[in-house]
XYZ file of C-alpha atoms in Angstrom:
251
model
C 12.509 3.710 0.074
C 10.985 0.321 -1.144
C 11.927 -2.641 0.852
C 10.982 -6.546 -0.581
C 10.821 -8.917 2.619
C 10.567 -11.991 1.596
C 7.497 -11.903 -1.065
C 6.040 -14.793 -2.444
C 3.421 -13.924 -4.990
C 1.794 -14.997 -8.919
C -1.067 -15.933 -10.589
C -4.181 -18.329 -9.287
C -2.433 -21.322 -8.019
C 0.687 -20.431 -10.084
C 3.642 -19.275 -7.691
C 6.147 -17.197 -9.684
C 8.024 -15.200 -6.833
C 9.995 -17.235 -4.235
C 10.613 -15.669 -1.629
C 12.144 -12.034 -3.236
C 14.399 -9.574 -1.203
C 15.915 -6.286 -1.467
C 15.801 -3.263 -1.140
C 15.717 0.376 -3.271
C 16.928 2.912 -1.276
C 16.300 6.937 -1.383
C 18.455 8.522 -3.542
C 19.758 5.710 -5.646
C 19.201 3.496 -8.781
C 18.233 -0.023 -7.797
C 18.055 -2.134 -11.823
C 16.448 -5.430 -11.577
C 18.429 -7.718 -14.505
C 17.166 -11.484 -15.875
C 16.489 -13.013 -18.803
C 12.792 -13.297 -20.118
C 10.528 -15.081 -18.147
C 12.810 -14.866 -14.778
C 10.076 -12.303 -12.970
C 10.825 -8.750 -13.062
C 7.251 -7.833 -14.764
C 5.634 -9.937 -12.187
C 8.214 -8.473 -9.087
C 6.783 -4.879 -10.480
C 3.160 -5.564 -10.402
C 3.544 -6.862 -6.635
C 5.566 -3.577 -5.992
C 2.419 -1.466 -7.599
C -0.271 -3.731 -5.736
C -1.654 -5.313 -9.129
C -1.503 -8.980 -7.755
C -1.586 -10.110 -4.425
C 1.098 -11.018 -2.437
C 0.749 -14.997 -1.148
C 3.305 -13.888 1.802
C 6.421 -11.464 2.719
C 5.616 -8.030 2.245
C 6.697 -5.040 0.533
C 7.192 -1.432 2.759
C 6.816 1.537 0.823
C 8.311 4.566 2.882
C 7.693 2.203 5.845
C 3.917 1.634 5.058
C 2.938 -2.109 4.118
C 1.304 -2.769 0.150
C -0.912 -4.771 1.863
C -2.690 -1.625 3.619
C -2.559 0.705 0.930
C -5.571 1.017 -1.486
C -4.168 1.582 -5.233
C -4.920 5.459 -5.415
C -2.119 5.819 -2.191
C 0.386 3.246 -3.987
C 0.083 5.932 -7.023
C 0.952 8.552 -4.988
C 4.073 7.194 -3.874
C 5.276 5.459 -6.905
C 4.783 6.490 -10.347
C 5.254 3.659 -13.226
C 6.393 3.873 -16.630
C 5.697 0.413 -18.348
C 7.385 -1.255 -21.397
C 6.181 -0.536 -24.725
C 3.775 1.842 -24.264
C 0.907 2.685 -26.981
C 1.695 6.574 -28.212
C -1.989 8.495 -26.991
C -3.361 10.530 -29.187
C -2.840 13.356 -26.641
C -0.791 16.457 -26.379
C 2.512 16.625 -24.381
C 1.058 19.006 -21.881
C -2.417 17.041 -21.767
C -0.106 13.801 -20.898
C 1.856 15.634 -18.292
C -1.584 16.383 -16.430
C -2.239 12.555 -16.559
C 0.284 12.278 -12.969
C -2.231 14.278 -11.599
C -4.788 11.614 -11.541
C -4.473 10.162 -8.422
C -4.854 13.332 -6.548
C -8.155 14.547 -8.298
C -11.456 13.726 -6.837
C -14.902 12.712 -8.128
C -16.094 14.121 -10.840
C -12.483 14.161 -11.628
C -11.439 17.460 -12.865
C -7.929 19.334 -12.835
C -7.621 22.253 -10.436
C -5.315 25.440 -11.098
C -2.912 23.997 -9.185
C -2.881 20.743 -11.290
C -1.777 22.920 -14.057
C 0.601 24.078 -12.268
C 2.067 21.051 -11.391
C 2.234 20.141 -14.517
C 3.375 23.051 -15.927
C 6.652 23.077 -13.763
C 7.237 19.897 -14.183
C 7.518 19.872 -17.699
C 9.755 23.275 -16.737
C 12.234 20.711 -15.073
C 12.586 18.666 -17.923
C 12.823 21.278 -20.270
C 9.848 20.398 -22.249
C 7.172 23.445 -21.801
C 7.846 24.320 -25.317
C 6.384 21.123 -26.467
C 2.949 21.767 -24.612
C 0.771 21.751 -27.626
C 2.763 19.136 -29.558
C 0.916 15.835 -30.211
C 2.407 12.989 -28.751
C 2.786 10.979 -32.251
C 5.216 13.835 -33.940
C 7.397 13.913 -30.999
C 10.564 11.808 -31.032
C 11.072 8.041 -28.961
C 13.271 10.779 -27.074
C 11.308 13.882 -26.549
C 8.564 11.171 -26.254
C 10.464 9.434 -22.988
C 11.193 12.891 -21.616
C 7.177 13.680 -21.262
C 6.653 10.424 -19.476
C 9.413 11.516 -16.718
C 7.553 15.057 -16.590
C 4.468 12.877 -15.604
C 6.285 10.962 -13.273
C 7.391 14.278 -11.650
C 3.595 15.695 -11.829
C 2.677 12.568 -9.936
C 5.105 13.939 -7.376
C 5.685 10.360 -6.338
C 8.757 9.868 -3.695
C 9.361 6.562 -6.228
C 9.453 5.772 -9.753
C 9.606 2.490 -11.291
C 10.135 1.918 -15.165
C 9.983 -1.155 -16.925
C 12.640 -1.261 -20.264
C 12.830 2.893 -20.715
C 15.353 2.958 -23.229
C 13.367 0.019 -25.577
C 13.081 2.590 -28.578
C 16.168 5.167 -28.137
C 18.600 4.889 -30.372
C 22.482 5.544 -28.443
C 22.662 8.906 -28.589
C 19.066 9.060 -26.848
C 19.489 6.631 -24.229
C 22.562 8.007 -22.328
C 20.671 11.401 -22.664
C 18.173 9.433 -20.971
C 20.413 7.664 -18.331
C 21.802 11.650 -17.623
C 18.034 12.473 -16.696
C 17.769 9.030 -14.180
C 20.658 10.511 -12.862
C 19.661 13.677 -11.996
C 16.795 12.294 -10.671
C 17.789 9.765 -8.316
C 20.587 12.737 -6.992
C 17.404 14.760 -6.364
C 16.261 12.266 -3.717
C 14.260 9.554 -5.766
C 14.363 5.979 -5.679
C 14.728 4.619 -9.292
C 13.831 0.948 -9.632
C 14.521 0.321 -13.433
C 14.153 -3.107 -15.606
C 17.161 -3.130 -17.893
C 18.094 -5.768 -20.381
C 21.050 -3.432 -21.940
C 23.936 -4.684 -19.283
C 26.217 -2.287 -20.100
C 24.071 0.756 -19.449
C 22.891 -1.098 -15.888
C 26.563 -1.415 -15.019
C 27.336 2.391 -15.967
C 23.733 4.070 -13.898
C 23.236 1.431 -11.140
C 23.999 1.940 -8.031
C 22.918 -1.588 -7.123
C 21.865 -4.101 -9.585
C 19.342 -7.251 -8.198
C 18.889 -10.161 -10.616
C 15.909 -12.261 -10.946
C 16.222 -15.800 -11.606
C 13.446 -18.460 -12.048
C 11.641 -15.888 -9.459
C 14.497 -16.019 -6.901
C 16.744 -13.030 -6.301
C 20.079 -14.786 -6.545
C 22.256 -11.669 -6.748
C 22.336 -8.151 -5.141
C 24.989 -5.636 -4.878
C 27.472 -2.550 -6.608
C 28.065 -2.949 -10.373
C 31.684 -3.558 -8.799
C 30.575 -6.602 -6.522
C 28.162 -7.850 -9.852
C 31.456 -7.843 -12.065
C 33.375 -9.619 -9.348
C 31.711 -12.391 -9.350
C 30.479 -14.688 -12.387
C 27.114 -13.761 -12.498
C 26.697 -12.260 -16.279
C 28.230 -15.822 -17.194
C 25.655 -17.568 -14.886
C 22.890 -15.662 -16.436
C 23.872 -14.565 -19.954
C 26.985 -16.759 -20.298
C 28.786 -13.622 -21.059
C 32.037 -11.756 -19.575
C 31.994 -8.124 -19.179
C 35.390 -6.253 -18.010
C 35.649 -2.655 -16.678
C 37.898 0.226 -17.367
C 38.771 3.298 -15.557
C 39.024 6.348 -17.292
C 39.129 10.526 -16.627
C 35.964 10.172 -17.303
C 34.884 7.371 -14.978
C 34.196 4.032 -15.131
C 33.485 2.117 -19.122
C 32.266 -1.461 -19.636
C 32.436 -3.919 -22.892
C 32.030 -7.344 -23.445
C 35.037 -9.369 -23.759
């Protein structure tokens, strides 16, 4: 569990987080929403301990940010970040990379680093692609060796910034499937999300970020209740129930 108490926090002098709260719980998909420049990126790198926090806190399984050095942040949250760079790696040699907070100086992978790795990649039904080069693998098959490191890390947490950025449709609700299962196995999922309809449809709470305030938290039912996609996007989004759950669509 991650829990935000109150966190002010930025850049220098410059103050970008006013007082932030809430909280990602065990087991469930906590999506942060906002428009550009509202302070998700910066709300992510004071969950991961890359900038200082000017006050609050932030409690990560019940230990405080401010005690951890960055190697024990790593092993409790793995991060996938927007847009990244495609390594000119192999699947199975990008797997290993979760390992890296566990390895010690001079840093080499043990057996059972491998075999972390190795089952992870088992779990997301990618050992096939071991020897495959990261650059002829698809924004899909691509997205599903990032998770396998995020499992290798074997991080209680894992936080991704914009994950479906490059999936076409087909690939991202494969994708949103896989968050699924994931957060059902006992993860907490803190995702950045600027497709509204997909946060509505995965989310078990959605938090949005507004000129660095949190101004809304709650169920994608309590979010459509009230007029915050007009406040933010000036949008209206309605729901539908069907057999096979619940659908949304702008009106």
């Amino acid at each position: 569990m991650i829990d935000v108490k109150d966190v002010f926090a930025g850049y220098g002098k410059e103050e970008i987080l006013h007082g932030i709260s809430f909280r990602a719980e065990e087991g469930k998909i906590t999506t942060l929403i906002g428009s550009n420049g509202s302070g998700k990126s910066t709300l992510l790198k004071a969950l991961l301990g890359l900038i200082p926090l000017k006050d609050g806190d932030i409690m990560i399984d019940g230990l405080s940010v401010r005690e951890m050095a960055r190697v024990e942040i790593a092993r409790r949250i793995a991060y996938l970040p927007q847009g990244k760079n495609v390594p000119d790696i192999s699947a199975g040699r990008m797997t290993l990379h979760g390992r890296f907070p566990y390895l010690s100086y001079p840093r080499r992978y043990r057996k059972e680093d491998f075999r972390i790795a190795e089952e992870a990649m088992k779990q997301m039904d990618i050992l096939e692609l071991a020897d495959r080069q990261m650059a002829g693998l698809s924004g899909g098959m691509r997205q599903k060796v990032y998770l396998a490191m995020a499992l290798a890390q074997q991080a209680p947490s894992i936080v991704m910034d914009e994950p479906t950025t490059y999936l076409d449709i087909g690939q991202q609700l494969k994708f949103a499937q896989m968050i699924k299962n994931l957060s059902k196995s006992g993860k907490t999922i803190i995702l950045v999300l600027h497709d509204i309809l997909l946060a509505l449809k995965i989310s078990d709470c959605i938090a949005a970020v507004r000129d660095g305030k949190m101004i809304r938290c709650g169920t994608p039912e309590e979010i459509l209740e009230s007029d915050l996609m007009g406040e933010l996007y000036g949008i209206t989004v309605k729901a539908v129930r069907t057999e096979t759950g619940m659908h949304y669509y702008y009106e």
